[in-house]
XYZ file of C-alpha atoms in Angstrom:
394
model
C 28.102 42.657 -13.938
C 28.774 42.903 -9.798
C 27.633 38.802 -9.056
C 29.684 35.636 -10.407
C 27.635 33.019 -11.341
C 30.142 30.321 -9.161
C 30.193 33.153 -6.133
C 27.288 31.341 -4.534
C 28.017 31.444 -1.182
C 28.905 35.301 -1.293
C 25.618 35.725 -3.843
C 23.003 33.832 -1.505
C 24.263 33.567 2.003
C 22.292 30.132 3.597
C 22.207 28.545 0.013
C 24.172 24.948 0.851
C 22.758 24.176 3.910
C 18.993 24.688 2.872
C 19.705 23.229 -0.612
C 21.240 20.155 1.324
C 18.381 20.161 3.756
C 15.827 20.395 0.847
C 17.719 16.874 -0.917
C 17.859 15.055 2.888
C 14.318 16.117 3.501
C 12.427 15.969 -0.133
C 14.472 12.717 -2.012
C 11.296 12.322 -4.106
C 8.863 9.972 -4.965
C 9.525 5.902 -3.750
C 12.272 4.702 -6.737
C 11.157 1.219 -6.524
C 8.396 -0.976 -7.668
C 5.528 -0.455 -5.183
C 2.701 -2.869 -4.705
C -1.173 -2.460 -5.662
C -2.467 -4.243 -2.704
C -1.409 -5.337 0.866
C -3.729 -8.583 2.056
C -4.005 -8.572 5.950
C -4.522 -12.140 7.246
C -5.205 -13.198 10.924
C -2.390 -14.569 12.590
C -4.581 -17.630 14.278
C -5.669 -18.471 10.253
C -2.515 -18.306 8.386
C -0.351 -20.746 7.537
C 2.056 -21.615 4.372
C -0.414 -22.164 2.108
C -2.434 -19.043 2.927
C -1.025 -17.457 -0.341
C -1.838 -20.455 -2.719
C -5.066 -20.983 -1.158
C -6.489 -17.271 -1.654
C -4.872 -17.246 -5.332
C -6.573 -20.807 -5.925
C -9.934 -19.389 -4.312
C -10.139 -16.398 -6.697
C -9.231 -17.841 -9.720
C -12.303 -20.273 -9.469
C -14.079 -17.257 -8.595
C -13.183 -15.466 -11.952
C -13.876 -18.459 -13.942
C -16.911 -19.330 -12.088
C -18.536 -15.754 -12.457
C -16.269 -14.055 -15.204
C -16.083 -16.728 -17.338
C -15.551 -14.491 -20.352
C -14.740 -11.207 -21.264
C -18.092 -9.591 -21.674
C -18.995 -9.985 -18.785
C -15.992 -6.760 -17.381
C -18.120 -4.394 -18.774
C -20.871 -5.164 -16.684
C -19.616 -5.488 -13.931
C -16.079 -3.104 -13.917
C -16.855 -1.137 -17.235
C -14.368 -2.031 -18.971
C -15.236 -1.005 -22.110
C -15.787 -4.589 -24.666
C -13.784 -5.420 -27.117
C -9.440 -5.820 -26.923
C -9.604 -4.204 -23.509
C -11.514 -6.611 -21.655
C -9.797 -9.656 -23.153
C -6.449 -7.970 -22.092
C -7.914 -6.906 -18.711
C -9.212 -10.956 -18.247
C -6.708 -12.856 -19.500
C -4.043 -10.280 -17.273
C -5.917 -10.939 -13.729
C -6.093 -14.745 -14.733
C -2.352 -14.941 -15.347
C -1.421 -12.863 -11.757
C -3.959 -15.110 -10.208
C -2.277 -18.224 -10.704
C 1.575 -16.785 -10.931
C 1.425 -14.222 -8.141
C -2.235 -13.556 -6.496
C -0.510 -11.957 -3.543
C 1.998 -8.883 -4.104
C 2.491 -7.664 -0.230
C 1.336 -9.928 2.990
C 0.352 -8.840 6.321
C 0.330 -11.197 9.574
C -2.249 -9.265 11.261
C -1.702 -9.551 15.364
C -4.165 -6.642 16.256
C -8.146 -6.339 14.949
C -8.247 -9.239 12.870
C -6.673 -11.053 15.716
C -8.165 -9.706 18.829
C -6.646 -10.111 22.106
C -5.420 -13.738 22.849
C -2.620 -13.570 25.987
C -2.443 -16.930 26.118
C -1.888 -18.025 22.218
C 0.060 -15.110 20.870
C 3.240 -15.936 21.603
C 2.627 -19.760 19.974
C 0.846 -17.625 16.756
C 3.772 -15.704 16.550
C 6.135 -18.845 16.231
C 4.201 -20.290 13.804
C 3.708 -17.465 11.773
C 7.446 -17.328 11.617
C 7.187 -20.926 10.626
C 5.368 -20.454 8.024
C 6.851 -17.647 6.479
C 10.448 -19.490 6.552
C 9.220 -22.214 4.890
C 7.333 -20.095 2.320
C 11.191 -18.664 1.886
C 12.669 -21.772 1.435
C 9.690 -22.594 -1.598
C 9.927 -19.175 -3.138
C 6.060 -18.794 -2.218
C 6.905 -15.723 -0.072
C 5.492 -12.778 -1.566
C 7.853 -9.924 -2.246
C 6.909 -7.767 0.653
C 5.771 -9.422 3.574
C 5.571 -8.871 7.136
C 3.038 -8.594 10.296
C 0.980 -5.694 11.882
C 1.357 -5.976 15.505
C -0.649 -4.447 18.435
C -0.982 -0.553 19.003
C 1.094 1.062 21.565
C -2.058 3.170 22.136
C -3.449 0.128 24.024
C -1.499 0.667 26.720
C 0.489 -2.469 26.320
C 3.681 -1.638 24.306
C 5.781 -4.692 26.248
C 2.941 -7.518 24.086
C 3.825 -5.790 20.494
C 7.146 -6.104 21.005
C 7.528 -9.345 22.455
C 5.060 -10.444 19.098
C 7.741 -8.665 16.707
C 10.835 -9.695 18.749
C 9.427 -13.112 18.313
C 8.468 -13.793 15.286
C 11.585 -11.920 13.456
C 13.630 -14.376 15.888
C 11.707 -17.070 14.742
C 12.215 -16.042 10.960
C 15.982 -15.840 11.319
C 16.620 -18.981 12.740
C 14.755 -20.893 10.426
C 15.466 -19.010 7.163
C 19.030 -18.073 8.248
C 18.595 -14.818 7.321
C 15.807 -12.197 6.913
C 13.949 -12.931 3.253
C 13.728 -9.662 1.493
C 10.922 -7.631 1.426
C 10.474 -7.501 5.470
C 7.797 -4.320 6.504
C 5.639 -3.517 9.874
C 2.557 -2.437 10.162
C 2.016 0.136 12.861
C -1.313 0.662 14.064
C -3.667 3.658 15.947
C -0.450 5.949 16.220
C -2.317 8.326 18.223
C 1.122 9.986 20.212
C 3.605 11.022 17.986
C 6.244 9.838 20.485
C 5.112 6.682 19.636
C 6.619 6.440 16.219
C 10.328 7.461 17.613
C 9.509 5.055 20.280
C 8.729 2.493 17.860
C 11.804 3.227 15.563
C 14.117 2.674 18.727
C 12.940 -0.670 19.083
C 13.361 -1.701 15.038
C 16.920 -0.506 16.093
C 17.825 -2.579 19.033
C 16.100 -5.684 17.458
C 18.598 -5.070 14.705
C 21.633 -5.096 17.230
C 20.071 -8.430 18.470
C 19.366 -10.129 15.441
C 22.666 -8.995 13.420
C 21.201 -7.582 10.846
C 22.772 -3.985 9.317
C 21.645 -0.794 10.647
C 18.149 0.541 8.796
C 17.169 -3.272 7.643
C 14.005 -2.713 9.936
C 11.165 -0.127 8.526
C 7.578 0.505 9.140
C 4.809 1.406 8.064
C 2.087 3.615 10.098
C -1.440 3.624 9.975
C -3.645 6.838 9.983
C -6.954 5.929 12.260
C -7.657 8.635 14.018
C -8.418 12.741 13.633
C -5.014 13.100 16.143
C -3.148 11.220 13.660
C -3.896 13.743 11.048
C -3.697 16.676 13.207
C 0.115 16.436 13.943
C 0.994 14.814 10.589
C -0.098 18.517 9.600
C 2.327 20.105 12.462
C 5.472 17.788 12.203
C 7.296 18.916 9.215
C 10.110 17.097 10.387
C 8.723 14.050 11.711
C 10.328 11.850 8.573
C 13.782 13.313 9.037
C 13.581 12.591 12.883
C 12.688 8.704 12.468
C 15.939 8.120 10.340
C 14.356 6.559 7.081
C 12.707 3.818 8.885
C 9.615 5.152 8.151
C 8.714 3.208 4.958
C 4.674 4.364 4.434
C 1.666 5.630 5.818
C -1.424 3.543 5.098
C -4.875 4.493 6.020
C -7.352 3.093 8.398
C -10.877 3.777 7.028
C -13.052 2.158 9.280
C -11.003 3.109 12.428
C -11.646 7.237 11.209
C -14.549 7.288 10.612
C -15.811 5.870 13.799
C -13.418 8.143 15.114
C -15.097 11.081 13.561
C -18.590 9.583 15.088
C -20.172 8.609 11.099
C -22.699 6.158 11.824
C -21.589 2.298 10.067
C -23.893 2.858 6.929
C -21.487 5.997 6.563
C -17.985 3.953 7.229
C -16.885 3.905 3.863
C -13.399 4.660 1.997
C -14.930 7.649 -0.151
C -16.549 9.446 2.344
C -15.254 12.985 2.364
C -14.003 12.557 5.681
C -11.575 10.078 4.139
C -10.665 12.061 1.190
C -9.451 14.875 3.538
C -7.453 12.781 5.971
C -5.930 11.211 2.483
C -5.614 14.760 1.486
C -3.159 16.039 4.480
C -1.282 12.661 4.206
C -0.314 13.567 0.330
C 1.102 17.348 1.980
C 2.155 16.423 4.742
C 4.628 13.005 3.555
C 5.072 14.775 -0.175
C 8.158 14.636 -1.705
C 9.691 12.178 1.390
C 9.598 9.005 -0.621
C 7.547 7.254 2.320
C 4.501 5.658 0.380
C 0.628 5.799 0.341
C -1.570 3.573 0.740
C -5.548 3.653 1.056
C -8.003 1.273 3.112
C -9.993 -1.947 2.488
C -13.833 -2.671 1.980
C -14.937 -5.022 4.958
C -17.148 -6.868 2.845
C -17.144 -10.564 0.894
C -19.935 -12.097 -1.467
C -23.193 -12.380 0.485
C -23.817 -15.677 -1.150
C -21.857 -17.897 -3.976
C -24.543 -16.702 -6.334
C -23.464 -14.723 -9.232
C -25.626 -11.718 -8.746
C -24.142 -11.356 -4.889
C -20.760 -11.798 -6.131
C -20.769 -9.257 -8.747
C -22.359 -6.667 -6.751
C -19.442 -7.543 -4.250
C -17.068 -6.991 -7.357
C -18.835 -3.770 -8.509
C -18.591 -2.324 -4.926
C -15.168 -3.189 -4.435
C -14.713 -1.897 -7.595
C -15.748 1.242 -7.104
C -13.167 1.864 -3.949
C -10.359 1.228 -6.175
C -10.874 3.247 -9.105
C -11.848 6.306 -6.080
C -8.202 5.566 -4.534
C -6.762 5.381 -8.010
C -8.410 8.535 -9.436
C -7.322 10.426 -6.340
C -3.584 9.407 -6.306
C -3.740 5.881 -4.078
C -2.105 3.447 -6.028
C -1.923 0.967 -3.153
C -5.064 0.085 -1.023
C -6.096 -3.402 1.399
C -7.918 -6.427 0.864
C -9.142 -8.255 2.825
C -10.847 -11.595 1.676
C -10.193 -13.612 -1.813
C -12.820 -12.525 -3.651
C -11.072 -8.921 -3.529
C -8.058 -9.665 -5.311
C -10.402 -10.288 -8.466
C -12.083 -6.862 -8.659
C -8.589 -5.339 -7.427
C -6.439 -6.409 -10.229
C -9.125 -6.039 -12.797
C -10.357 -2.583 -11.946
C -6.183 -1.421 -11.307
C -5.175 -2.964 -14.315
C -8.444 -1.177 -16.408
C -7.086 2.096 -15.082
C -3.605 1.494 -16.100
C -4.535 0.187 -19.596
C -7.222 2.728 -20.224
C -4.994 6.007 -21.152
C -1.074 4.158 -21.401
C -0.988 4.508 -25.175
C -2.184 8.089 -24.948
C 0.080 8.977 -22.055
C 3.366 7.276 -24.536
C 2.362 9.497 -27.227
C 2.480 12.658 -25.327
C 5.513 11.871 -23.860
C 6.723 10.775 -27.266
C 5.552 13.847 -29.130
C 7.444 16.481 -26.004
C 10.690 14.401 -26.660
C 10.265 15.213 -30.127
C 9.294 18.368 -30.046
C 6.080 18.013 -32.118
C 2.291 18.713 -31.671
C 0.523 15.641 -29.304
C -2.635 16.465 -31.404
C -6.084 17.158 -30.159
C -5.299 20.935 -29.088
C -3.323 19.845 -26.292
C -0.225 21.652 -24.447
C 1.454 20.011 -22.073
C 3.859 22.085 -19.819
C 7.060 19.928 -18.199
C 4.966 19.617 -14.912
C 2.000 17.464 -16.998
C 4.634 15.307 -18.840
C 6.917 14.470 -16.050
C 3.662 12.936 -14.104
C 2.475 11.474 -17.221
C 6.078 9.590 -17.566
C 5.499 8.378 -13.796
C 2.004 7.136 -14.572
C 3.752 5.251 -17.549
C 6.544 3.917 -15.265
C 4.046 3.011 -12.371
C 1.853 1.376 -15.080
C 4.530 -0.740 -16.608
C 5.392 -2.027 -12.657
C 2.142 -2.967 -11.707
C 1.186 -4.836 -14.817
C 4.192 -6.410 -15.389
C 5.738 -5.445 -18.161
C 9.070 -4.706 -17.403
């Protein structure tokens, strides 16, 4: 035998460097516990009981027009029986314990353009938020989407961030964990290094450690897609601040000229622009998220509210089927049909998916003809772990 096994750098010239490149570049999947929702609220309507209101408003919603178990398979499928009375009594529990996981303070479309309130929003947004801190009412990510640089305006989003973060810190005396920013209609690239070089000088201002700041793109637009595609090492190049992409579905598909009947998240238009996000941020740990239904009951009557429900509904369990664990909502009535339909999913196969695992580990026959390769059961132990974190059950 001519090669040593421990020769490597005589064996395969290159190796180190592209092996370290490959673990800087590809760390895997997001370690930690992501959220199943992000609720955007208007800046000029939120206040410290924003949370406890929309949690108190869907909870009377679910007992108003769910008031027992049959009626989830009506109106989510969930098939009757143990499932349903799981699936109920779980979205009545997170209702009144925790109805919001991640919290936007949304200073761009459901704001609009106010240059003579903004800065006073922005203040008492941070207000608000420090005092939800001090209560332990803060939800465990948090944070505010401020105006696109594509506006033409950069100097008004950062003046809104610089503001409001100030206004955190001096109130909280710190920043609360949790802290993201949204950042909208990236429709430059530059924009995003731009953007990154101002989370780092508001650092050096505010004293806070180097990489504390992250954000979070949106993908609105066919340009956004286009050099997500070409930038293979746009990630690398923003110096882990990116933290995810979320997409914008009513902003893309206007932007691919579908008429509004036609503006909806699981239009195939959608599912390719989801599609290139998975390639191109695979493998970076920067999450996913999918879009919102701009929609709320037509009425209080039960019929309107559980076709709201069913529609909703049927967004989630698209996103979820198609690898978006994470999507928006948008008015209180959402976070019913979000938790039931995401917890359905979740409960619907987690047994099955144990005794897979279970039966690989042990080197035995999973039963029903099936055999899984390693690929199969190392996403089945992820959809177990990601199950467990968004049900609770740690």
């Amino acid at each position: 035998m001519r090669l040593t096994l421990g020769d490597q750098p005589r064996v395969v010239p290159g190796f180190a460097l592209a092996f370290a490149e490959q673990e800087g570049r590809y760390p895997g999947p997001p370690a930690s516990w992501q959220p199943v929702h992000t609720v955007y609220v208007p800046a000029h309507r939120f206040g410290r009981d924003t949370v406890r209101a929309w949690g108190e408003t869907a909870l009377g919603l679910l007992e108003s027009h769910l008031p027992g178990d049959a009626a989830l398979t009506d109106v989510f499928g969930v098939p009757p029986g143990a499932l349903a009375a799981d699936v109920r009594r779980r979205v009545a529990r997170k209702l009144a314990a925790e109805p919001v996981e991640d919290l936007r303070v949304d200073f761009e479309d459901g704001y609009g353009v106010r240059p003579g309130e903004e800065d006073a929003h922005a203040d008492a947004a941070a207000e608000a938020v420090a005092a939800m801190s001090a209560e332990g009412t803060l939800p465990r990510r948090w944070g505010l989407r401020v105006k696109s640089f594509a506006d033409g305006d950069p100097a008004r989003a950062v003046r809104t961030l610089d503001g409001f973060l100030t206004g955190v810190t001096d109130r909280a005396g710190q920043l609360p964990p949790g802290f993201t920013v949204t950042f909208p209609k990236v429709l430059m690239e530059a924009y995003l290094g731009q953007f990154a070089a101002v989370l780092a000088s508001l650092e050096g201002g505010l004293g806070l450690a180097a990489g504390t700041l992250r954000f979070e793109m949106q993908v609105e637009a066919p340009q956004t897609v286009q050099f997500l595609a070409r930038s293979p090492d746009l990630v690398p190049s923003l110096g882990g601040r990116l933290a995810a992409a979320h997409f914008g579905v009513f902003d893309y598909t206007a932007a691919c000229g579908l008429p509004p009947e036609e503006q909806r998240l699981d239009h195939p238009v959608c599912d390719h622009a989801r599609e290139v996000m998975r390639v191109a941020l695979a493998g970076t740990g920067v999450e996913l998220s999918d879009g919102s239904l701009a929609a709320s009951p037509a009425s209080d009557d039960t019929r309107d509210v559980h076709a709201l429900w069913r529609a909703h509904a049927g967004m989630v369990r698209h996103s979820l089927r198609h690898g978006f664990y994470q999507g928006w909502d948008m008015h209180p009535s959402h976070l019913v049909s979000r938790y039931a339909t995401v917890y359905a999913f979740h409960l619907a196969h987690r047994d099955a998916y144990a005794e897979r695992v279970s039966a690989w580990e042990a080197r035995r026959d999973a039963g029903g003809g099936v055999m899984d390769e390693p690929a199969t059961i190392k996403t089945l132990a992820a959809a177990l772990r990601r199950a467990r974190l968004a049900l609770g059950d740690d």
